Amino acid sequence: MTAHPRPLAVFDLDNTLAATAHRQHFLERRPKDWDAFFAAAPDDPPLDEGVALCREAAVECDIVYLTGRPERCRRDTLAWLAAYGLPEGPLHMRRQRDFRPARVTKLEILRRLGADRPVRMLVDDDQLVCDAARAAGFRVVHALWATPSQELRDAQEKEGRT
């Protein structure tokens, strides 16, 4: 008899686990400085509420990280997760040149994950991602513990950048 797989808990990074306020100014200029914005990500302080929820979820779930950060940020992102002692888990990132809205790209990956394993929850700060996931039948925890940023919202939804 095969054991039932542990459910998945899926966590966003920016403004869910990592505070991005210190690098928002790179998105406020015209043109936006995406290279500097992502280069500053290793200096993100952790968000205690998100980190605690992630560690708590890891007791009963396998953790998956789902971010709109581009693939080129993988090494820095994995180092950040390890530096703050977050549970190990696969990291799904935005493919090169994929500028679709986060609500589309993340839901696509969530559905793929949910086809093989039960998804216990998605934890994300993006209202449109949360709404799309809820509408698709996923349980959502809306991460409201970071300072909201209109620039980051626009980047996620209009520019498909994070």
Short mmCIF file of C-alpha atoms in Angstrom, two decimals:
data_model
loop_
_atom_site.label_atom_id
_atom_site.label_comp_id
_atom_site.label_asym_id
_atom_site.label_seq_id
_atom_site.Cartn_x
_atom_site.Cartn_y
_atom_site.Cartn_z
CA MET A 1 0.00 0.00 0.00
CA THR A 2 1.42 3.41 -0.97
CA ALA A 3 1.41 6.23 1.51
CA HIS A 4 -0.62 9.28 0.62
CA PRO A 5 1.63 12.15 -0.43
CA ARG A 6 1.88 15.10 1.91
CA PRO A 7 -0.10 18.09 0.72
CA LEU A 8 1.68 21.13 -0.68
CA ALA A 9 1.82 24.60 0.83
CA VAL A 10 2.78 27.11 -1.86
CA PHE A 11 4.47 30.37 -0.86
CA ASP A 12 5.16 33.52 -2.81
CA LEU A 13 8.37 35.41 -1.95
CA ASP A 14 8.17 39.17 -2.49
CA ASN A 15 6.07 40.83 0.23
CA THR A 16 5.02 37.42 1.50
CA LEU A 17 8.30 36.03 2.88
CA ALA A 18 10.66 38.87 1.92
CA ALA A 19 10.16 42.60 2.51
CA THR A 20 10.84 44.52 -0.69
CA ALA A 21 10.24 48.09 0.53
CA HIS A 22 13.97 48.92 0.54
CA ARG A 23 14.17 48.32 -3.23
CA GLN A 24 10.87 49.78 -4.41
CA HIS A 25 12.57 53.04 -5.40
CA PHE A 26 14.08 51.24 -8.40
CA LEU A 27 10.53 50.81 -9.76
CA GLU A 28 9.51 54.41 -9.09
CA ARG A 29 11.91 55.91 -11.63
CA ARG A 30 11.38 56.08 -15.35
CA PRO A 31 12.59 53.93 -16.89
CA LYS A 32 12.34 51.33 -14.15
CA ASP A 33 15.66 49.79 -13.15
CA TRP A 34 14.80 46.09 -13.11
CA ASP A 35 18.42 44.94 -12.87
CA ALA A 36 18.99 46.99 -9.72
CA PHE A 37 15.60 45.95 -8.29
CA PHE A 38 16.45 42.26 -8.54
CA ALA A 39 20.12 42.75 -7.61
CA ALA A 40 18.95 44.18 -4.26
CA ALA A 41 16.75 41.15 -3.45
CA PRO A 42 19.45 39.32 -1.44
CA ASP A 43 19.24 42.21 1.06
CA ASP A 44 15.50 41.74 1.67
CA PRO A 45 14.69 41.37 5.35
CA PRO A 46 12.41 38.45 6.15
CA LEU A 47 8.76 39.06 7.01
CA ASP A 48 8.25 37.35 10.36
CA GLU A 49 4.57 36.50 9.77
CA GLY A 50 5.25 34.82 6.44
CA VAL A 51 8.34 32.98 7.66
CA ALA A 52 6.49 31.68 10.73
CA LEU A 53 3.55 30.50 8.60
CA CYS A 54 5.92 28.75 6.19
CA ARG A 55 7.72 26.92 9.00
CA GLU A 56 4.40 26.00 10.60
CA ALA A 57 3.03 24.68 7.30
CA ALA A 58 6.16 22.54 6.81
CA VAL A 59 5.13 20.37 9.76
CA GLU A 60 2.29 18.85 7.71
CA CYS A 61 3.03 19.96 4.14
CA ASP A 62 5.81 19.95 1.61
CA ILE A 63 6.74 23.53 0.80
CA VAL A 64 6.86 24.91 -2.74
CA TYR A 65 8.03 28.42 -3.57
CA LEU A 66 6.25 30.19 -6.42
CA THR A 67 7.59 33.57 -7.42
CA GLY A 68 7.34 35.96 -10.31
CA ARG A 69 11.05 36.69 -9.99
CA PRO A 70 12.89 35.86 -13.20
CA GLU A 71 14.87 32.65 -13.51
CA ARG A 72 18.14 34.61 -13.49
CA CYS A 73 17.55 35.28 -9.77
CA ARG A 74 17.52 31.59 -8.83
CA ARG A 75 20.94 31.40 -7.13
CA ASP A 76 20.36 34.52 -5.02
CA THR A 77 16.83 33.42 -4.12
CA LEU A 78 17.92 29.95 -3.00
CA ALA A 79 20.74 31.50 -0.94
CA TRP A 80 18.24 33.89 0.69
CA LEU A 81 15.85 31.05 1.59
CA ALA A 82 18.72 29.04 3.10
CA ALA A 83 20.15 32.04 4.97
CA TYR A 84 16.85 32.52 6.80
CA GLY A 85 16.37 28.82 7.51
CA LEU A 86 13.25 28.41 5.42
CA PRO A 87 12.19 24.84 4.62
CA GLU A 88 13.63 23.27 1.52
CA GLY A 89 11.34 22.93 -1.45
CA PRO A 90 11.22 23.38 -5.19
CA LEU A 91 11.40 26.94 -6.49
CA HIS A 92 9.23 27.91 -9.46
CA MET A 93 10.32 31.14 -11.15
CA ARG A 94 9.24 33.21 -14.12
CA ARG A 95 10.72 31.94 -17.38
CA GLN A 96 12.92 34.22 -19.42
CA ARG A 97 10.87 36.69 -21.52
CA ASP A 98 7.55 35.56 -19.99
CA PHE A 99 5.78 38.82 -19.21
CA ARG A 100 2.26 37.48 -18.68
CA PRO A 101 0.47 38.74 -15.54
CA ALA A 102 1.36 36.98 -12.29
CA ARG A 103 -2.28 35.86 -11.89
CA VAL A 104 -1.89 33.88 -15.13
CA THR A 105 1.59 32.42 -14.67
CA LYS A 106 1.11 31.48 -11.02
CA LEU A 107 -2.31 29.90 -11.59
CA GLU A 108 -0.85 27.84 -14.43
CA ILE A 109 1.83 26.43 -12.10
CA LEU A 110 -0.66 25.94 -9.24
CA ARG A 111 -2.91 23.87 -11.48
CA ARG A 112 0.05 21.76 -12.59
CA LEU A 113 1.09 21.20 -8.97
CA GLY A 114 -2.49 20.40 -7.95
CA ALA A 115 -2.85 17.79 -10.67
CA ASP A 116 -0.35 15.54 -8.86
CA ARG A 117 -0.69 16.51 -5.21
CA PRO A 118 -3.25 18.19 -3.01
CA VAL A 119 -2.48 21.88 -2.50
CA ARG A 120 -3.37 22.80 1.07
CA MET A 121 -2.86 26.53 0.54
CA LEU A 122 -1.37 29.29 -1.53
CA VAL A 123 0.11 32.20 0.42
CA ASP A 124 0.54 35.34 -1.71
CA ASP A 125 0.31 39.11 -1.32
CA ASP A 126 -1.07 39.85 -4.80
CA GLN A 127 -4.84 40.38 -4.64
CA LEU A 128 -5.37 39.38 -8.28
CA VAL A 129 -3.34 36.17 -7.84
CA CYS A 130 -5.34 35.38 -4.70
CA ASP A 131 -8.65 36.03 -6.48
CA ALA A 132 -7.69 33.84 -9.46
CA ALA A 133 -6.53 31.00 -7.21
CA ARG A 134 -9.70 31.16 -5.11
CA ALA A 135 -11.85 31.15 -8.25
CA ALA A 136 -9.97 28.03 -9.40
CA GLY A 137 -10.83 26.29 -6.11
CA PHE A 138 -7.58 26.73 -4.16
CA ARG A 139 -7.46 27.71 -0.50
CA VAL A 140 -5.71 31.07 -0.25
CA VAL A 141 -4.04 32.94 2.57
CA HIS A 142 -3.76 36.58 1.52
CA ALA A 143 -0.45 37.89 2.88
CA LEU A 144 -1.33 41.33 4.19
CA TRP A 145 1.63 41.77 6.53
CA ALA A 146 3.90 43.80 4.20
CA THR A 147 3.55 47.43 3.19
CA PRO A 148 1.65 47.41 -0.12
CA SER A 149 3.37 48.90 -3.15
CA GLN A 150 1.52 50.19 -6.21
CA GLU A 151 4.75 49.90 -8.21
CA LEU A 152 5.07 46.21 -7.34
CA ARG A 153 1.39 45.60 -8.13
CA ASP A 154 1.81 47.23 -11.53
CA ALA A 155 4.98 45.19 -12.14
CA GLN A 156 3.15 41.97 -11.33
CA GLU A 157 0.01 42.65 -13.28
CA LYS A 158 0.77 45.07 -16.10
CA GLU A 159 4.38 44.33 -16.86
CA GLY A 160 4.72 40.66 -15.87
CA ARG A 161 8.02 41.35 -14.16
CA THR A 162 7.74 39.82 -10.71
#
